[in-house]
Short mmCIF file of C-alpha atoms in Angstrom, two decimals:
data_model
loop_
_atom_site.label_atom_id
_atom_site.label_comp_id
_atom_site.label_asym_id
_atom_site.label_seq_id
_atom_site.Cartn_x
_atom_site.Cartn_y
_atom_site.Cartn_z
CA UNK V 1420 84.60 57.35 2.84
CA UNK V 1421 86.78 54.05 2.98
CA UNK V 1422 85.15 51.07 5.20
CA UNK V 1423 81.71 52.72 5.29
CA UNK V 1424 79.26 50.42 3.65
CA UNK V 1425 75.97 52.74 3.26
CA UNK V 1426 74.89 52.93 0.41
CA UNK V 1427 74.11 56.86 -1.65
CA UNK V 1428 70.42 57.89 -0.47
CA UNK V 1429 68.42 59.13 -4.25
CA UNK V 1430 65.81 61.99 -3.63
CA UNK V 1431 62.72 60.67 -3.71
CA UNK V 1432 64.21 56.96 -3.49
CA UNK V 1433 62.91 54.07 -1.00
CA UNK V 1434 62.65 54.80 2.57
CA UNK V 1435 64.24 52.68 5.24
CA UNK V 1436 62.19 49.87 6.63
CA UNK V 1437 61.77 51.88 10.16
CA UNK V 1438 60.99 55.06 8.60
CA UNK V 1439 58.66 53.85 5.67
CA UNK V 1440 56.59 51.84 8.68
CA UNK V 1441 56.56 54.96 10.55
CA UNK V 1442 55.10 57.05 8.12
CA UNK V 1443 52.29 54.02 6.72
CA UNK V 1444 51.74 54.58 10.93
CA UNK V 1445 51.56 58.28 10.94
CA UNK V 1446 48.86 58.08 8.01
CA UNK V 1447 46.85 55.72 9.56
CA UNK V 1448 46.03 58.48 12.48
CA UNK V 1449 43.85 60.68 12.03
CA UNK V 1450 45.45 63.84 13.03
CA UNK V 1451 47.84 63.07 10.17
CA UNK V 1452 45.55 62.00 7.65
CA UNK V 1453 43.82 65.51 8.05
CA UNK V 1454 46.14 67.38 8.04
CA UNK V 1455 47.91 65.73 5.00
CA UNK V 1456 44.09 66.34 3.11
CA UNK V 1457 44.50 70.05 4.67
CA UNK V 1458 47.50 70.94 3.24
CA UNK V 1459 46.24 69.51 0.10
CA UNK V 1460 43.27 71.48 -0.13
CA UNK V 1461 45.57 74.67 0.91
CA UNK V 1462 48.18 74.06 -1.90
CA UNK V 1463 45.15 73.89 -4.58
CA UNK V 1464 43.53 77.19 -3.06
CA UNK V 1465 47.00 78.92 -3.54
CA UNK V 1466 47.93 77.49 -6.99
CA UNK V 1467 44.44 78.23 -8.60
CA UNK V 1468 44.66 81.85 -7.05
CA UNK V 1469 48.18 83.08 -8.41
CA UNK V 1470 49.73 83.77 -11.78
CA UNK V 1471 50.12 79.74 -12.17
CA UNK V 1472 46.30 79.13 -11.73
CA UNK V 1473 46.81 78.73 -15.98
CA UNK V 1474 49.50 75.33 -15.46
CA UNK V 1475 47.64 74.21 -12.32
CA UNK V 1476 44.51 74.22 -15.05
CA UNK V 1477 46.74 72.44 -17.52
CA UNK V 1478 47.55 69.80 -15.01
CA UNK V 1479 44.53 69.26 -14.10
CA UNK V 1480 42.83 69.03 -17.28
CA UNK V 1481 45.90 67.10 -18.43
CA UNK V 1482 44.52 63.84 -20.59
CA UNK V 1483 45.96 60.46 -20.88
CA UNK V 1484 45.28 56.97 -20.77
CA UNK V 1485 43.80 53.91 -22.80
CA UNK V 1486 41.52 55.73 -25.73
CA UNK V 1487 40.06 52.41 -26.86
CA UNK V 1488 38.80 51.36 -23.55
CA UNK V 1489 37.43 54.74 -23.08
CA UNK V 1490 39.55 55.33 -20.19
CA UNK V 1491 41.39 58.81 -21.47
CA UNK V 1492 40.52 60.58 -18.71
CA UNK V 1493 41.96 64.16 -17.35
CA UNK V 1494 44.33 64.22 -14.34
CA UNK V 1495 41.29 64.85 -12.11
CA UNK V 1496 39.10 62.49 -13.67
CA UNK V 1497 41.23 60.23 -12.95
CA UNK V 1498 41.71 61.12 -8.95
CA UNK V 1499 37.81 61.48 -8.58
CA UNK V 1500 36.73 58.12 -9.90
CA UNK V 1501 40.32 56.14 -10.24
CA UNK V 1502 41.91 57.29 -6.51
CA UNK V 1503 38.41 58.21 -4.72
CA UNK V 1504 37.94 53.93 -5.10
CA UNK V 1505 40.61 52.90 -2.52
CA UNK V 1506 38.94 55.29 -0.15
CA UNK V 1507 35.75 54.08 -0.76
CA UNK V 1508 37.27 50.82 -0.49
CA UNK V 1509 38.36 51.19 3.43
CA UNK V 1510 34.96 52.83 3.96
CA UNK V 1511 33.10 49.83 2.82
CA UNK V 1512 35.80 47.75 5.19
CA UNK V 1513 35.34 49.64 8.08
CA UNK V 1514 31.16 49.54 7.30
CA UNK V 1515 31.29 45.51 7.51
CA UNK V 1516 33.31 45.29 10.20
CA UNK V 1517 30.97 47.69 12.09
CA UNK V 1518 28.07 45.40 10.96
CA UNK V 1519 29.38 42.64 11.91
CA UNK V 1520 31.77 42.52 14.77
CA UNK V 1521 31.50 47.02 15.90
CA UNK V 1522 28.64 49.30 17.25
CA UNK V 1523 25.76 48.19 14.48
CA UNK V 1524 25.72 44.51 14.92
CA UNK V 1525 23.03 45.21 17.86
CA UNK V 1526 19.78 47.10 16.65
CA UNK V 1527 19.59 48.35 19.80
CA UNK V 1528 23.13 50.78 19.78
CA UNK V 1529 22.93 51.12 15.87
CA UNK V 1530 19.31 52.45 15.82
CA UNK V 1531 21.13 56.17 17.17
CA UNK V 1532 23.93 56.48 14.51
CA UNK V 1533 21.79 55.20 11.58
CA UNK V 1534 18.61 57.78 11.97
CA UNK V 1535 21.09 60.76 13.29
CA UNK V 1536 22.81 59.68 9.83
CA UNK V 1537 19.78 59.45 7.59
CA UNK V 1538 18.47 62.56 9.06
CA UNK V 1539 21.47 64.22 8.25
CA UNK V 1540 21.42 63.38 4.94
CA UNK V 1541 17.46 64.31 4.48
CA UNK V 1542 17.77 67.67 6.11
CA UNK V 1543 21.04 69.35 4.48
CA UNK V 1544 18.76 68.28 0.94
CA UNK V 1545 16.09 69.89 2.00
CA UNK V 1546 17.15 73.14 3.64
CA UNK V 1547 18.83 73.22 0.00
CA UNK V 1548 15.44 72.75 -1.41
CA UNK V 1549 13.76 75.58 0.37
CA UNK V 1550 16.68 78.09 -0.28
CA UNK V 1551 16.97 77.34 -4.21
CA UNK V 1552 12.65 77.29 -4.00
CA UNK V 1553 12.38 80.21 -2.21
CA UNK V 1554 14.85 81.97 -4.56
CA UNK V 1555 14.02 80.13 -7.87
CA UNK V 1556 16.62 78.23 -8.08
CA UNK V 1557 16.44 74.33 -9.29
CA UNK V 1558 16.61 71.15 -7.03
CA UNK V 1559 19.81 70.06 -8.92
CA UNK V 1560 22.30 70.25 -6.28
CA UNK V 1561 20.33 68.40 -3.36
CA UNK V 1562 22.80 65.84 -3.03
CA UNK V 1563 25.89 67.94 -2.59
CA UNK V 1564 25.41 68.63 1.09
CA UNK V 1565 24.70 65.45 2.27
CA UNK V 1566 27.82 63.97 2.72
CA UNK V 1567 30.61 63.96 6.12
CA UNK V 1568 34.21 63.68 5.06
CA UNK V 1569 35.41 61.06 7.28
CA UNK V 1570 39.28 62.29 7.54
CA UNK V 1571 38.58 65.95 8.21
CA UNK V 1572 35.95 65.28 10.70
CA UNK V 1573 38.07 62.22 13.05
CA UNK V 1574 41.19 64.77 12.03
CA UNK V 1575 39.57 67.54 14.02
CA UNK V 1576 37.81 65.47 16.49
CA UNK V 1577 41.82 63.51 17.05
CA UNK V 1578 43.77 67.13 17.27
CA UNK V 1579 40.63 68.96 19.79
CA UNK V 1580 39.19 65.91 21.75
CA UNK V 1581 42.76 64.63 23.89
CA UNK V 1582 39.79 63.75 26.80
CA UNK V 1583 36.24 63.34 25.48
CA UNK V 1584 35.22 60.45 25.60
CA UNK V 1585 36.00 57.74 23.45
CA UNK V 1586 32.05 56.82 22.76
CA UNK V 1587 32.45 60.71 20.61
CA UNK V 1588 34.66 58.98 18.74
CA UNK V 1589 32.69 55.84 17.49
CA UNK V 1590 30.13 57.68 17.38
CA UNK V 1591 31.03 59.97 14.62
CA UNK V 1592 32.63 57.27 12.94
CA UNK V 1593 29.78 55.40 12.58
CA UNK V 1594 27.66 58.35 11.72
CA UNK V 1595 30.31 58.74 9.08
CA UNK V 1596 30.77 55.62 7.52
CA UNK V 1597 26.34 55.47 7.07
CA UNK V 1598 26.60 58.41 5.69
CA UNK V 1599 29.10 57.88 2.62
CA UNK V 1600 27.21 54.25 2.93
CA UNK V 1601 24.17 56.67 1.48
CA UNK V 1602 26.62 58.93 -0.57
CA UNK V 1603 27.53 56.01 -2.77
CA UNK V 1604 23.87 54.31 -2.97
CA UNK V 1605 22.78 58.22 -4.50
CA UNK V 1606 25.76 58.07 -6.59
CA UNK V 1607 24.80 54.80 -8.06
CA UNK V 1608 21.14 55.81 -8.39
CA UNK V 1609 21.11 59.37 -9.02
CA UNK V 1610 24.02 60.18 -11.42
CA UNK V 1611 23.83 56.56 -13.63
CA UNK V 1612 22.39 58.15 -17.12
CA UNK V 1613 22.52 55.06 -18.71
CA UNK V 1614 24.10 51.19 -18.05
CA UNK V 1615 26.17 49.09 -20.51
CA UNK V 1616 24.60 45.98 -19.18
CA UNK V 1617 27.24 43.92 -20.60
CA UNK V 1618 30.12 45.46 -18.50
CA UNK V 1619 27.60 45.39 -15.52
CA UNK V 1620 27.21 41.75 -15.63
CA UNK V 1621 31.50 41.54 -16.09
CA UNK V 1622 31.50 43.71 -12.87
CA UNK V 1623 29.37 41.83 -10.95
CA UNK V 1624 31.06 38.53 -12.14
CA UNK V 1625 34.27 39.69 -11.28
CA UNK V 1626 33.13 40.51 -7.60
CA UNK V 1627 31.28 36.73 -7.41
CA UNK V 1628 35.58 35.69 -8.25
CA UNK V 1629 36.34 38.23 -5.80
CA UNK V 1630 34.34 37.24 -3.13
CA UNK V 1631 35.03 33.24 -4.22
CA UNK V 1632 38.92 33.85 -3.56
CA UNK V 1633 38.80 35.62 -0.46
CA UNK V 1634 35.94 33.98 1.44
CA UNK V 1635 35.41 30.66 0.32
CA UNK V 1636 38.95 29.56 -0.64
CA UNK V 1637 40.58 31.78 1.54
CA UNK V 1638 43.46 32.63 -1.20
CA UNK V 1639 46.19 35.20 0.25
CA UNK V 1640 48.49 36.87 -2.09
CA UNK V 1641 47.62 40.86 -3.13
CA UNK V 1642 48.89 39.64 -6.71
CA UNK V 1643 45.39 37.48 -7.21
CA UNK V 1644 43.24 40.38 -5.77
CA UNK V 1645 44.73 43.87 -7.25
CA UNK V 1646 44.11 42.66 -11.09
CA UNK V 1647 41.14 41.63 -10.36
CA UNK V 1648 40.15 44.44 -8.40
CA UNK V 1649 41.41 46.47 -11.96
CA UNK V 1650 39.58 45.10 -14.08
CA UNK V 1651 36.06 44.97 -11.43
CA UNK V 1652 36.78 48.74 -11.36
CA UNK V 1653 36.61 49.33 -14.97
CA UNK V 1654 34.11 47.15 -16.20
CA UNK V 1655 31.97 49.04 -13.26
CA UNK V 1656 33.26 52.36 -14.99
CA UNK V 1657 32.43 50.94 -19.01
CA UNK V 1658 28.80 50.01 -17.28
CA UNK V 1659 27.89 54.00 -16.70
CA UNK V 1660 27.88 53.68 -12.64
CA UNK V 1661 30.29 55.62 -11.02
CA UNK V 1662 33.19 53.94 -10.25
CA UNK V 1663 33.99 54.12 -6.35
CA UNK V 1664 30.90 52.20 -6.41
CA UNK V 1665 33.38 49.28 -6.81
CA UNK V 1666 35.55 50.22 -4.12
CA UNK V 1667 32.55 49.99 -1.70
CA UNK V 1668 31.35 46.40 -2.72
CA UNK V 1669 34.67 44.79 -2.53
CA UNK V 1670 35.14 46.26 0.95
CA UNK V 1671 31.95 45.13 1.93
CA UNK V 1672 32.69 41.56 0.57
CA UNK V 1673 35.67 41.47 2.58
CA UNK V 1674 35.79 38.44 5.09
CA UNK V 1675 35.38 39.76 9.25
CA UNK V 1676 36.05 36.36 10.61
CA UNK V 1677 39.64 35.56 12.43
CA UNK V 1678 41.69 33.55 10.65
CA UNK V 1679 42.44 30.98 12.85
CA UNK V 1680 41.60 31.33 17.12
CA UNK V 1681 44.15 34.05 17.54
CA UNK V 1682 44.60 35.89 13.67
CA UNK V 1683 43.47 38.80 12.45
CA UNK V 1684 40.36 39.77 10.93
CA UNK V 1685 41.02 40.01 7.10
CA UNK V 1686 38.73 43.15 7.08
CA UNK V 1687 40.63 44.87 9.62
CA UNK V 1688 44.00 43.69 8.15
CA UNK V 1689 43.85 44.74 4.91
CA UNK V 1690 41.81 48.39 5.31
CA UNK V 1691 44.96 48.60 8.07
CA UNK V 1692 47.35 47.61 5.04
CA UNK V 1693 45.47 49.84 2.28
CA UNK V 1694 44.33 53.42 4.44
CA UNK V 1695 48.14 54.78 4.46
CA UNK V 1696 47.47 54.91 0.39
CA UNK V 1697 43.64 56.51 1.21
CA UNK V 1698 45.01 59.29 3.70
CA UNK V 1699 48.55 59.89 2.11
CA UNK V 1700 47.90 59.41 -1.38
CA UNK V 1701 43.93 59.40 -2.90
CA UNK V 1702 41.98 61.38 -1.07
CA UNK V 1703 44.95 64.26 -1.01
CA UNK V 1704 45.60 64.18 -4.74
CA UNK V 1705 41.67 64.37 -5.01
CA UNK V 1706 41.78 67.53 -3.19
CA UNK V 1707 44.56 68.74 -5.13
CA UNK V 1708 42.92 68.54 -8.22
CA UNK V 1709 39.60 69.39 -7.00
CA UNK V 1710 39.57 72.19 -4.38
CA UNK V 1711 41.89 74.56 -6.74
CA UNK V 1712 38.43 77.31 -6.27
CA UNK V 1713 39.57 80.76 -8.03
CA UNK V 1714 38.23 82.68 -4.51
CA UNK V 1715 37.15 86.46 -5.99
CA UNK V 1716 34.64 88.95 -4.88
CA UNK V 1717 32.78 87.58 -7.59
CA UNK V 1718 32.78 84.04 -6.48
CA UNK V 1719 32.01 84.72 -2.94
CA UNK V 1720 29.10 86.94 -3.83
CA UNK V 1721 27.35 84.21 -5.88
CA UNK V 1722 27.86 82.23 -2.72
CA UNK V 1723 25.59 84.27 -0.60
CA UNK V 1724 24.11 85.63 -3.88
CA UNK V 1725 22.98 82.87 -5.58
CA UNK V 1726 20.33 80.36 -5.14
CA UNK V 1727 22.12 77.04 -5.25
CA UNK V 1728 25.92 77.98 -3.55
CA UNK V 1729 23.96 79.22 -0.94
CA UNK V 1730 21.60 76.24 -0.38
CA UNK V 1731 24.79 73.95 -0.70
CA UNK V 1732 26.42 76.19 2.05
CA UNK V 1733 23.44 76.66 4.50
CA UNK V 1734 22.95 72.37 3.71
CA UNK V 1735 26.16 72.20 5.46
CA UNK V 1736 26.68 74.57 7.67
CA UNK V 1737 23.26 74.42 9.43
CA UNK V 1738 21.16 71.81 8.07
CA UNK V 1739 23.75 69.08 8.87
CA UNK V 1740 23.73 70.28 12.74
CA UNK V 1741 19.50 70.36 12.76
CA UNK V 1742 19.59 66.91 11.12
CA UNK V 1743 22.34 64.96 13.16
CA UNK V 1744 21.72 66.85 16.42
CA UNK V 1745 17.54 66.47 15.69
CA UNK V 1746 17.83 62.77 14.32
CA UNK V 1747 19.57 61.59 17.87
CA UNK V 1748 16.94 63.27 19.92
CA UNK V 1749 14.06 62.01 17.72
CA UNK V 1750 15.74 58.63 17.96
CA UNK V 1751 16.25 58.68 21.72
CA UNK V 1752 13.03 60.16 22.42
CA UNK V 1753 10.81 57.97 20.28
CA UNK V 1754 12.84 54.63 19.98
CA UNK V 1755 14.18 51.95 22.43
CA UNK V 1756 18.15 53.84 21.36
CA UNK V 1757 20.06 55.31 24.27
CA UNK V 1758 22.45 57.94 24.48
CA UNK V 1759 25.71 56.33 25.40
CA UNK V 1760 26.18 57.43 29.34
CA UNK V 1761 29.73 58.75 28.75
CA UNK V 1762 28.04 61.40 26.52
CA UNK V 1763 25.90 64.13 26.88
CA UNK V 1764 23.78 66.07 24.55
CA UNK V 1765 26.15 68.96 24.10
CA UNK V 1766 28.79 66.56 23.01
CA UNK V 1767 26.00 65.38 20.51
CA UNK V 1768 25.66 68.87 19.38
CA UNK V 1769 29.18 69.80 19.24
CA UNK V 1770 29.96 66.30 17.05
CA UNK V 1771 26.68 67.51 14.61
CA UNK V 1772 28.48 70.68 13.75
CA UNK V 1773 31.16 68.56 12.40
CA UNK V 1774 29.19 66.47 10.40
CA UNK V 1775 29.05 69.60 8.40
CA UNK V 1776 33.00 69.38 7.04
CA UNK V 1777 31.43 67.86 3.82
CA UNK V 1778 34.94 68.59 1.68
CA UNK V 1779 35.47 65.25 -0.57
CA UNK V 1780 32.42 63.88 -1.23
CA UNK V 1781 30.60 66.59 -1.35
CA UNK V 1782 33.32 68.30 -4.04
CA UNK V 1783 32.32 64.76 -6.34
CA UNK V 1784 28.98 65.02 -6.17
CA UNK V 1785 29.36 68.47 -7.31
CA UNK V 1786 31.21 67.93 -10.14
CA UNK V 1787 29.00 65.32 -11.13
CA UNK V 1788 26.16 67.46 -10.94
CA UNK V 1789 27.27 70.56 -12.69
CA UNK V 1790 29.63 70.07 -15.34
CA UNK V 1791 29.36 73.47 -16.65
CA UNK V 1792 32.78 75.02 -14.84
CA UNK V 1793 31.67 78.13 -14.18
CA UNK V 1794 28.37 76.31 -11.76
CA UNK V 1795 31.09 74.36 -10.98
CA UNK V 1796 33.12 76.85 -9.19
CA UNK V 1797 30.82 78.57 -7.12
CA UNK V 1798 29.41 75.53 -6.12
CA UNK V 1799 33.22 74.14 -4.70
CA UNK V 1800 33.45 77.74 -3.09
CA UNK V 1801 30.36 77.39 -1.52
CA UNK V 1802 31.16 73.44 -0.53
CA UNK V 1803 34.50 75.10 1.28
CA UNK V 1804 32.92 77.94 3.25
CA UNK V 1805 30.21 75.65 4.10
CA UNK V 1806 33.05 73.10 5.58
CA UNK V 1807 34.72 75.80 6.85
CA UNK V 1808 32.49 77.31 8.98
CA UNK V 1809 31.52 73.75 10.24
CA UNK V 1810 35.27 73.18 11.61
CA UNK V 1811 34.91 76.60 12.69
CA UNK V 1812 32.09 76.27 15.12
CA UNK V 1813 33.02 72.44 16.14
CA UNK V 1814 36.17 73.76 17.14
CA UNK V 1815 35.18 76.02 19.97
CA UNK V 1816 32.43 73.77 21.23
CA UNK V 1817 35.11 70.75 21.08
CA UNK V 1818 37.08 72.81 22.81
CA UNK V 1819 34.45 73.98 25.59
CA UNK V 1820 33.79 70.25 25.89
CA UNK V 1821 37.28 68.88 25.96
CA UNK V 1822 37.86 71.88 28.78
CA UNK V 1823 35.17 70.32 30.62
CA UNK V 1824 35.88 67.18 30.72
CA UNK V 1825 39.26 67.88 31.15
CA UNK V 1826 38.48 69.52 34.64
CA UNK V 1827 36.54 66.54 35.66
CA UNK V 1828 39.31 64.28 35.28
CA UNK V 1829 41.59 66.48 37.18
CA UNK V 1830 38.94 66.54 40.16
CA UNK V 1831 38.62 62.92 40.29
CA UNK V 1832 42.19 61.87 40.37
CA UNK V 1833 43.36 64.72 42.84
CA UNK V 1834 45.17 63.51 45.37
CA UNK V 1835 46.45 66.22 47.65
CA UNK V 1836 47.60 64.07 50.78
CA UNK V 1837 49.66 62.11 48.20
CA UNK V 1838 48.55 58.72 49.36
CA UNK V 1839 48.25 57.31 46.44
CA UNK V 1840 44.03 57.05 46.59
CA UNK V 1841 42.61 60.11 44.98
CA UNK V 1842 40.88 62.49 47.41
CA UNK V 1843 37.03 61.57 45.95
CA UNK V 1844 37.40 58.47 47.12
CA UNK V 1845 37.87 59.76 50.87
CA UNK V 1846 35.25 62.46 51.10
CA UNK V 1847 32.51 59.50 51.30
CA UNK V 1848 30.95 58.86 54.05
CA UNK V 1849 32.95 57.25 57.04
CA UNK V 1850 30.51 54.63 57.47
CA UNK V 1851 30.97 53.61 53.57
CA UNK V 1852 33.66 50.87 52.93
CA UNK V 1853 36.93 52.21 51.92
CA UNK V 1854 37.50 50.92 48.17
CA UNK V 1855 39.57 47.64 48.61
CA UNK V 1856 41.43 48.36 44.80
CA UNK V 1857 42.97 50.85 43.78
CA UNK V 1858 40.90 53.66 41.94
CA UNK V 1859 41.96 54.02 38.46
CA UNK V 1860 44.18 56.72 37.56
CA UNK V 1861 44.18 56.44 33.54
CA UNK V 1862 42.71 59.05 31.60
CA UNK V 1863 39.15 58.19 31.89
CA UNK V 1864 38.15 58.90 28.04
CA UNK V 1865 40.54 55.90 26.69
CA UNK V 1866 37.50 53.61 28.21
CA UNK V 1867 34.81 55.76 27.01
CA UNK V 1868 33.33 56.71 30.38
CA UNK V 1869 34.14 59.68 32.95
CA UNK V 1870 33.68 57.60 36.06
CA UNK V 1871 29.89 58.03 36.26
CA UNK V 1872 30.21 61.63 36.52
CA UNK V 1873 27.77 63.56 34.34
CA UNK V 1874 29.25 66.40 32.21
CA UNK V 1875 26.32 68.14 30.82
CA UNK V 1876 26.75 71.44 30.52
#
């Protein structure tokens, strides 16, 4: 129309400023970030499980790339060790910034995270090593239930926990983060058949530059660091260790300081910058390509049926709630740690039963450890039910939780006399001195307490 100057929108083309920054905000929550892996997972479950299972196949088995670099790769190659490295990337961010500025700078509150962590690691392998023993099967696929998925577990936590407190929170995050820490350290140990030392010493080298830039000379400009961080990632690929091993270092090597008395932390910055394309982008397309399970009677007999699926299933389903729940008793019972006093054990419990949502590392581990695609198969099926009935279970005891704490807050800031002081606050004893502020009346979970009020049970 005459004297209108907006311009024809494309399909597909650039979003508006407001509604590109809305969306980068969306995907940086939680509750959107699992949901987006969700529907991911859901679309690959379909597609693999109806008459176009054969050109999702094709897709993903799709190969292309640079043949002289040794970098042809399949579509889902290229997702698990190409994509999976910017997630890895904004793990390792968010791991220094917790050891340097967040809960495990101080022995003291990281001592509870880290052995609820490493026991729930060591437990998952080994209630798979008693099932596969006790029904001779092989050790093989220890390492596949070890591992939390970060954005399904803070996605379910975000969308059932609107007033735990916000101690849950960090807590699972930092029992997340430790554990892919130890994902990626068996990674690089376990599954590294051989190393091209040459391209070993270029990756290292190229982190030393890395590192150089960013911390010492302080250079700014993405176009320095995303070549770079190119060519770190394959040179760490041409070496024979796994590539999101990369992603982890240069997050690590990421600078926590402010810049300047009142900037930003370049850690926080960039991970804040770079987890839109984690949440909306990698870890999704990884599912895509990697959760597309053809679900049969056949399949989910071999679950229950056979040896490894079902250690990989029990590994998550129970051993990751025995090791997380057991680990912060043992280290609260035997160590100087503390429970945080906004928390009670049955909030421990209930967060332990999500530790066992084990979806995307756990699905990478497995197809590093059984390349045939037939043990391949069985063992995602069994890494899904496993997950599943995690969420399942969290979910209701979440729920029972959030219900209770819910109720607690409601008690506290009732105030039927409408005075503007909540009734608690008057049922004291007379001779006690009336409160000379006013009582708070946010949601007491935003600070991570419930007002001294114990909620167990």
């Amino acid at each position: 129309m005459p004297g209108r100057s907006r311009r024809n929108r494309t399909f597909l083309g650039r979003l508006p400023l407001p509604e590109r920054t809305f969306v980068a905000d969306a995907l940086r929550t939680e509750t959107v970030g699992g949901m987006v892996l969700l529907v991911a997972a859901a679309v690959a479950l379909v597609w693999a499980n109806t008459p176009l299972s054969s050109a999702y196949e094709s897709i993903r088995d799709f190969h292309f790339g640079i043949e002289a670099l040794g970098l042809e790769l399949s579509l889902a190659h290229w997702t698990a060790d190409g994509l999976l490295a910017i997630f890895f990337f904004v793990a390792g961010a968010e791991l220094k910034r917790e050891l340097v500025v967040g809960e495990l700078r101080h022995p003291g509150t990281a001592v509870l995270p880290v052995i609820a962590a490493f026991c729930g690691m060591a437990v998952p392998a080994l209630v798979y090593g008693l099932v596969t023993t006790s029904m001779g099967g092989t050790w093989n696929g220890w390492a596949v239930p070890m591992a939390t998925d970060i954005a399904f577990a803070l996605g379910v936590l975000a969308v059932i926990g609107t007033h735990l407190p916000s101690a849950l929170r960090a807590f699972l995050l930092t029992l997340a983060v430790v554990d892919d820490l130890g994902a990626v350290v068996v990674i690089a140990l376990v599954y590294t058949s051989t190393i091209h030392l040459p391209a070993l010493i270029g990756a290292v080298l190229g982190l030393g530059l890395f590192f150089h830039l960013h911390d010492r000379r302080r250079v700014h400009g993405w176009y320095w660091y995303l070549p770079l961080a190119v060519v770190i990632w394959g040179l760490t690929y041409a070496s024979g260790i796994h590539a999101t091993v990369a992603g982890v270092a240069m997050g690590l090597l990421l600078r926590v300081a402010k810049d300047g008395e009142r900037g930003r932390r370049p850690a926080e910055q960039i991970a804040h910058l770079v987890r839109p394309v984690s949440a909306g982008v990698a870890v999704p397309l990884f599912a895509l390509f990697s959760a597309g399970v053809s679900v049969s009677g056949d399949t989910l007999g071999a679950v229950v049926s056979e040896p490894e699926p079902l250690g990989v299933a029990l590994g998550l389903a129970a051993g990751k709630v025995v090791g997380v729940f057991g680990g912060s008793y043992i280290a609260v019972r035997f160590t100087r740690a503390r429970l945080n006093p906004a928390l009670a054990w049955a909030d421990v419990f209930a967060v332990a039963t999500l530790a066992g949502i084990g979806f995307t590392v756990s699905l990478l581990i497995g197809e590093l450890t059984y390349p045939d695609p037939a043990d391949l198969e069985h063992i995602k099926a069994a890494v899904l039910l496993g997950s599943l009935a995690s969420a399942l279970l969290a979910c209701v005891l979440l729920r029972l939780r959030n219900n209770k704490y819910r109720r607690l807050y409601a008690e506290e800031n009732r105030d039927e006399n409408a005075d503007g002081i909540p009734d608690i606050y008057q049922q004291a004893d007379s001779t006690s001195p009336r409160p000379t502020t006013e009582p708070r009346t946010q949601d007491p979970d935003r600070h991570g307490h419930n007002g001294g009020r114990s909620a167990d049970s």
